[in-house]
Short mmCIF file of C-alpha atoms and ligand atoms in Angstrom, two decimals:
data_model
loop_
_atom_site.label_atom_id
_atom_site.label_comp_id
_atom_site.label_asym_id
_atom_site.label_seq_id
_atom_site.Cartn_x
_atom_site.Cartn_y
_atom_site.Cartn_z
CA MET A 506 0.00 0.00 -0.01
CA SER A 507 1.35 3.45 -0.84
CA ILE A 508 1.91 6.11 1.80
CA HIS A 509 0.12 9.42 1.24
CA TYR A 510 2.21 12.49 1.88
CA ASP A 511 1.17 16.15 2.07
CA LEU A 512 4.24 18.25 2.74
CA HIS A 513 2.95 21.85 2.36
CA THR A 514 0.07 23.14 4.51
CA HIS A 515 -0.90 26.20 6.57
CA SER A 516 -2.64 26.78 9.88
CA THR A 517 -3.75 29.77 11.95
CA ALA A 518 -0.08 30.23 12.88
CA SER A 519 0.11 32.01 9.49
CA ASP A 520 -2.62 32.52 6.90
CA GLY A 521 -4.52 29.25 7.21
CA THR A 522 -7.96 29.18 8.80
CA LEU A 523 -7.76 25.88 10.71
CA THR A 524 -5.85 25.54 13.96
CA PRO A 525 -2.92 23.08 13.87
CA THR A 526 -5.08 20.51 15.66
CA GLU A 527 -8.02 20.95 13.28
CA LEU A 528 -5.66 20.68 10.32
CA VAL A 529 -4.12 17.45 11.57
CA GLN A 530 -7.56 15.94 12.27
CA LEU A 531 -8.73 16.81 8.77
CA ALA A 532 -5.54 15.39 7.29
CA ARG A 533 -6.25 12.11 9.09
CA GLU A 534 -9.84 12.07 7.70
CA GLN A 535 -8.55 12.80 4.19
CA GLY A 536 -6.22 9.81 4.31
CA VAL A 537 -2.92 11.63 4.78
CA ASP A 538 -0.31 9.33 6.35
CA VAL A 539 2.49 11.89 6.71
CA LEU A 540 1.75 15.61 7.06
CA ALA A 541 4.08 18.61 7.13
CA LEU A 542 2.92 21.90 8.63
CA THR A 543 4.74 24.68 6.73
CA ASP A 544 3.41 28.02 7.91
CA HIS A 545 4.73 31.19 6.35
CA ASP A 546 7.74 32.49 8.30
CA SER A 547 6.60 30.83 11.53
CA THR A 548 7.15 27.67 13.53
CA ASP A 549 4.53 28.56 16.16
CA GLY A 550 2.07 25.83 15.16
CA LEU A 551 4.54 22.94 15.11
CA GLU A 552 4.36 21.82 18.69
CA GLU A 553 0.58 21.64 18.73
CA ALA A 554 0.48 19.91 15.34
CA ALA A 555 3.09 17.34 16.38
CA SER A 556 1.14 16.33 19.45
CA ALA A 557 -2.16 16.22 17.53
CA ALA A 558 -0.51 14.01 14.91
CA GLN A 559 0.72 11.67 17.58
CA GLN A 560 -2.80 11.49 19.02
CA VAL A 561 -4.52 10.66 15.75
CA GLY A 562 -1.70 8.37 14.64
CA ILE A 563 -0.23 9.99 11.53
CA GLY A 564 3.37 10.90 10.75
CA PHE A 565 4.41 14.50 11.21
CA VAL A 566 7.19 16.56 9.62
CA PRO A 567 8.03 19.92 11.20
CA GLY A 568 8.32 22.49 8.45
CA ILE A 569 8.15 26.12 7.39
CA GLU A 570 7.54 28.12 4.20
CA LEU A 571 10.11 30.92 4.18
CA SER A 572 9.67 34.03 2.08
CA VAL A 573 13.01 34.93 0.51
CA SER A 574 14.18 37.55 -1.98
CA TRP A 575 16.05 36.52 -5.08
CA LYS A 576 16.93 39.10 -7.76
CA ARG A 577 14.19 41.35 -6.37
CA ARG A 578 11.57 38.64 -6.68
CA THR A 579 9.81 36.88 -3.82
CA ILE A 580 10.41 33.12 -3.80
CA HIS A 581 8.93 30.68 -1.31
CA ILE A 582 11.15 28.00 0.12
CA VAL A 583 9.70 25.09 2.05
CA GLY A 584 11.94 23.74 4.78
CA LEU A 585 11.23 20.15 5.87
CA ASN A 586 12.36 18.42 9.05
CA ILE A 587 13.69 21.59 10.59
CA ASP A 588 14.64 21.90 14.23
CA PRO A 589 12.50 24.88 15.33
CA SER A 590 14.66 25.48 18.38
CA TYR A 591 17.64 26.52 16.20
CA GLU A 592 18.26 30.06 17.38
CA PRO A 593 19.41 31.75 14.11
CA LEU A 594 16.24 30.44 12.44
CA GLN A 595 14.11 32.02 15.18
CA GLN A 596 16.05 35.28 14.97
CA GLY A 597 15.57 35.33 11.18
CA ILE A 598 11.85 34.66 11.52
CA LYS A 599 11.56 37.49 13.99
CA LYS A 600 12.99 39.96 11.45
CA LEU A 601 10.52 38.73 8.81
CA GLN A 602 7.66 39.17 11.25
CA GLU A 603 8.78 42.74 12.00
CA PHE A 604 8.87 43.49 8.28
CA ARG A 605 5.39 42.03 7.95
CA ASP A 606 4.09 44.29 10.74
CA TRP A 607 5.53 47.37 9.07
CA ARG A 608 4.27 46.29 5.68
CA ALA A 609 0.75 45.71 7.05
CA GLU A 610 0.57 49.27 8.43
CA GLU A 611 1.82 50.61 5.07
CA MET A 612 -0.75 48.47 3.22
CA GLY A 613 -3.46 49.89 5.49
CA ARG A 614 -2.38 53.46 4.67
CA ARG A 615 -2.28 52.79 0.92
CA LEU A 616 -5.65 51.03 0.89
CA ALA A 617 -7.20 53.90 2.89
CA LYS A 618 -6.17 56.31 0.16
CA LYS A 619 -8.15 54.15 -2.26
CA GLY A 620 -11.28 54.27 -0.11
CA ILE A 621 -10.84 51.05 1.88
CA GLU A 622 -10.98 52.13 5.50
CA GLY A 623 -9.83 50.10 8.49
CA ALA A 624 -7.90 47.45 6.52
CA TYR A 625 -4.96 47.24 8.92
CA GLU A 626 -7.21 46.82 11.97
CA GLY A 627 -9.49 44.46 10.06
CA ALA A 628 -6.63 42.24 8.91
CA LYS A 629 -5.13 42.24 12.37
CA LYS A 630 -8.42 41.04 13.84
CA LEU A 631 -8.55 38.13 11.40
CA CYS A 632 -4.98 37.17 12.18
CA LYS A 633 -4.76 34.61 14.94
CA GLY A 634 -0.98 34.30 15.19
CA LYS A 635 2.04 36.58 14.64
CA ILE A 636 2.08 36.48 10.82
CA LEU A 637 0.15 39.27 9.16
CA SER A 638 -0.35 38.16 5.62
CA ARG A 639 -1.86 39.59 2.45
CA THR A 640 -4.41 36.80 2.84
CA HIS A 641 -5.79 38.47 5.99
CA PHE A 642 -6.15 41.72 4.04
CA ALA A 643 -7.85 39.81 1.22
CA HIS A 644 -10.49 38.41 3.60
CA TYR A 645 -11.10 41.87 5.04
CA ILE A 646 -11.38 43.54 1.61
CA ALA A 647 -13.66 40.75 0.36
CA SER A 648 -16.17 41.46 3.10
CA TYR A 649 -15.70 45.27 2.89
CA LYS A 650 -16.35 45.29 -0.84
CA SER A 651 -18.78 42.32 -0.84
CA MET A 652 -16.57 40.37 -3.24
CA ASP A 653 -16.91 36.58 -3.37
CA SER A 654 -13.59 35.65 -4.90
CA LEU A 655 -10.34 36.06 -3.02
CA ARG A 656 -8.56 35.68 -6.34
CA ASP A 657 -10.36 38.77 -7.65
CA VAL A 658 -9.47 40.67 -4.48
CA PHE A 659 -5.80 39.83 -5.01
CA LYS A 660 -6.01 40.74 -8.65
CA HIS A 661 -7.52 44.19 -7.99
CA TYR A 662 -5.86 45.20 -4.75
CA LEU A 663 -2.96 43.07 -3.58
CA VAL A 664 -0.67 42.09 -6.43
CA ASN A 665 2.28 44.06 -7.82
CA GLY A 666 1.09 47.36 -9.27
CA LYS A 667 -2.16 47.43 -7.30
CA PRO A 668 -3.01 49.83 -4.43
CA GLY A 669 -2.33 47.51 -1.51
CA TYR A 670 0.91 46.01 -2.81
CA VAL A 671 4.12 46.76 -0.91
CA SER A 672 7.15 44.96 -2.25
CA GLY A 673 8.67 42.32 -0.03
CA GLU A 674 11.97 42.80 1.77
CA TRP A 675 12.71 39.28 2.92
CA ALA A 676 15.95 37.52 3.65
CA GLU A 677 18.14 36.93 0.63
CA LEU A 678 17.99 33.39 -0.78
CA GLU A 679 21.40 32.43 0.60
CA GLU A 680 20.63 33.62 4.15
CA GLY A 681 17.15 32.05 4.23
CA LEU A 682 18.50 28.73 3.01
CA SER A 683 21.21 28.77 5.67
CA TRP A 684 18.56 29.08 8.39
CA ILE A 685 16.82 25.98 7.03
CA THR A 686 19.83 23.81 6.35
CA ASP A 687 21.64 24.79 9.54
CA ALA A 688 18.45 23.88 11.43
CA GLY A 689 18.87 20.40 9.97
CA GLY A 690 16.19 20.84 7.33
CA GLN A 691 15.89 20.14 3.62
CA ALA A 692 15.10 23.17 1.45
CA VAL A 693 12.59 22.81 -1.38
CA ILE A 694 11.47 25.45 -3.91
CA ALA A 695 7.71 25.77 -3.32
CA HIS A 696 5.29 25.78 -6.31
CA PRO A 697 8.13 26.42 -8.81
CA ALA A 698 5.78 27.07 -11.74
CA ARG A 699 4.14 30.03 -10.02
CA TYR A 700 6.90 32.64 -10.35
CA GLY A 701 6.50 33.38 -14.05
CA LEU A 702 10.21 32.87 -14.69
CA THR A 703 11.74 32.57 -18.15
CA ALA A 704 13.70 29.37 -18.82
CA THR A 705 16.95 31.28 -18.30
CA LYS A 706 15.85 32.79 -14.98
CA ARG A 707 14.51 29.41 -13.80
CA ARG A 708 17.88 27.79 -14.50
CA GLU A 709 19.65 30.66 -12.65
CA LEU A 710 17.36 30.27 -9.67
CA ILE A 711 17.90 26.51 -9.49
CA THR A 712 21.67 26.90 -9.86
CA ASP A 713 21.83 29.53 -7.08
CA PHE A 714 19.45 27.46 -4.91
CA LYS A 715 21.63 24.33 -5.26
CA GLU A 716 24.80 26.32 -4.54
CA CYS A 717 23.21 27.47 -1.27
CA GLY A 718 22.39 23.89 -0.28
CA GLY A 719 18.86 23.54 -1.64
CA VAL A 720 17.87 19.95 -2.46
CA GLY A 721 14.28 19.79 -3.66
CA LEU A 722 11.59 21.00 -6.00
CA GLU A 723 7.87 20.85 -5.21
CA VAL A 724 6.75 18.91 -8.25
CA VAL A 725 3.21 18.19 -7.19
CA SER A 726 1.44 21.24 -5.79
CA GLY A 727 -2.20 22.12 -5.25
CA SER A 728 -1.48 25.32 -7.15
CA HIS A 729 0.12 23.59 -10.18
CA SER A 730 -1.69 22.51 -13.33
CA ARG A 731 -0.89 19.05 -14.74
CA ASP A 732 1.45 20.67 -17.26
CA ASP A 733 3.20 22.50 -14.42
CA MET A 734 3.64 19.19 -12.66
CA TYR A 735 5.19 17.46 -15.67
CA SER A 736 7.50 20.35 -16.43
CA SER A 737 8.56 20.59 -12.77
CA ALA A 738 9.23 16.83 -12.75
CA PHE A 739 11.42 17.30 -15.82
CA HIS A 740 13.34 20.17 -14.19
CA ALA A 741 13.83 18.17 -10.96
CA LYS A 742 15.33 15.27 -12.95
CA GLN A 743 17.41 17.58 -15.14
CA HIS A 744 18.98 19.31 -12.12
CA GLY A 745 19.23 16.29 -9.86
CA LEU A 746 16.75 17.64 -7.31
CA LEU A 747 14.54 15.57 -5.02
CA ALA A 748 10.77 15.83 -5.65
CA SER A 749 8.26 16.96 -3.04
CA VAL A 750 4.45 17.03 -2.94
CA GLY A 751 2.16 19.47 -1.11
CA SER A 752 -1.37 20.75 -1.38
CA ASP A 753 -0.61 24.29 -0.05
CA TYR A 754 -3.86 23.90 1.87
CA HIS A 755 -5.05 27.05 3.69
CA GLY A 756 -8.45 25.88 4.96
CA PRO A 757 -11.96 25.24 3.65
CA SER A 758 -12.41 28.82 2.35
CA ASN A 759 -10.08 28.03 -0.59
CA PRO A 760 -12.28 25.41 -2.25
CA TRP A 761 -9.89 24.84 -5.15
CA LEU A 762 -7.22 23.38 -2.88
CA LYS A 763 -7.88 20.05 -1.19
CA LEU A 764 -5.87 18.73 1.73
CA GLY A 765 -4.04 15.51 0.88
CA LYS A 766 -5.69 15.02 -2.52
CA LEU A 767 -2.56 14.97 -4.60
CA GLU A 768 -1.35 13.32 -7.79
CA ALA A 769 1.33 10.65 -7.46
CA LEU A 770 4.81 11.79 -8.40
CA PRO A 771 5.51 11.33 -12.12
CA ASP A 772 7.80 8.45 -13.04
CA GLY A 773 11.50 8.98 -12.69
CA CYS A 774 11.31 11.51 -9.82
CA GLN A 775 13.21 10.72 -6.65
CA ALA A 776 10.84 11.41 -3.75
CA ILE A 777 12.29 13.56 -0.99
CA TRP A 778 11.09 11.05 1.63
CA SER A 779 13.30 8.36 0.08
CA THR A 780 16.16 10.17 1.88
CA TRP A 781 14.46 10.01 5.25
CA PRO A 782 15.23 7.34 7.82
CA ASP A 783 12.42 4.76 8.27
CA GLU A 784 10.69 5.78 5.04
CA GLN A 785 10.97 4.36 1.54
P1 AMP B 1442 2.24 37.35 1.84
O1 AMP B 1442 3.27 36.27 2.16
O2 AMP B 1442 1.70 37.99 3.08
O3 AMP B 1442 2.71 38.35 0.83
O4 AMP B 1442 0.98 36.61 1.22
C1 AMP B 1442 1.15 35.62 0.26
C2 AMP B 1442 -0.04 34.68 0.36
O5 AMP B 1442 -1.17 35.22 -0.30
C3 AMP B 1442 0.21 33.36 -0.34
O6 AMP B 1442 0.85 32.47 0.52
C4 AMP B 1442 -1.16 32.90 -0.69
O7 AMP B 1442 -1.73 32.21 0.43
C5 AMP B 1442 -1.91 34.17 -0.88
N1 AMP B 1442 -2.08 34.53 -2.30
C6 AMP B 1442 -1.21 35.08 -3.12
N2 AMP B 1442 -1.75 35.28 -4.36
C7 AMP B 1442 -3.02 34.83 -4.28
C8 AMP B 1442 -4.13 34.76 -5.18
N3 AMP B 1442 -4.01 35.21 -6.45
N4 AMP B 1442 -5.28 34.24 -4.74
C9 AMP B 1442 -5.42 33.78 -3.47
N5 AMP B 1442 -4.42 33.83 -2.58
C10 AMP B 1442 -3.26 34.33 -2.96
MN1 MN B 1443 -0.42 31.61 2.10
MN1 MN B 1444 3.75 29.94 -1.25
MN1 MN B 1445 2.07 27.85 1.03
#
């Protein structure tokens, strides 16, 4: 029988809407055997998720999804099997959280100029942990403007060039990767097809990523099309990277993403878990 992995998920410790315990329980119901919690720039949910996973009897991988800057773009790096007590990782995360707090106030000011009042306070109210995300703003704007689709909210207010967008100042790729690898983790480029990179830029990113100790590519992602999956599988093989799988689940309010319902890795990929002890 094959083991079902979901190695990219979010909880209320960042921009997910389920608590770590609720997420783990749902994962169990959905047939996930091994779950990673990978909140944006936070490890706050890991302890609760680990004990919930033990209770319901599924495997648990402590993870994170770090926001990093590379050539003035924002890239997301999933770290798997990190030791959250590693001090430089926590110090790095703290700086990212401070940037997020400043950015949120700035977003609030910019949105107010465009007639959306109270966005900072509204987003803060929706945020249950320490990570203020554009997703919290999106939920606030959706109800303020009576818009049904979060995607439309992003498109009109929160992406580059729109009123609420403030460019990210994250850690540089090299520094972010060192936090993950020095914390004992494996670094994986999250949803690689989502950055709109040319073939040249993609090769440059993968080369730099490998030079900094990165080992994996998220081949199967809830936010990838089938074509994205096959091309990511090809790139993983071409560059000798391990392949990871993750839904990027944020909770039931994103109906297009399902927890644990993932395609099998395409043939020829080396699964990241094949490098883990006790797993094949
Ligand atoms: P942040 O890290 O605060 O800049 O927020 C990024 C998060 O916003 C991502 O992790 C997604 O959860 C969410 N997001 C980004 N773009 C979209 C979109 N087009 N539709 C829905 N959610 C999005
Ligand atoms: Mn998110
Ligand atoms: Mn992401
Ligand atoms: Mn994610």
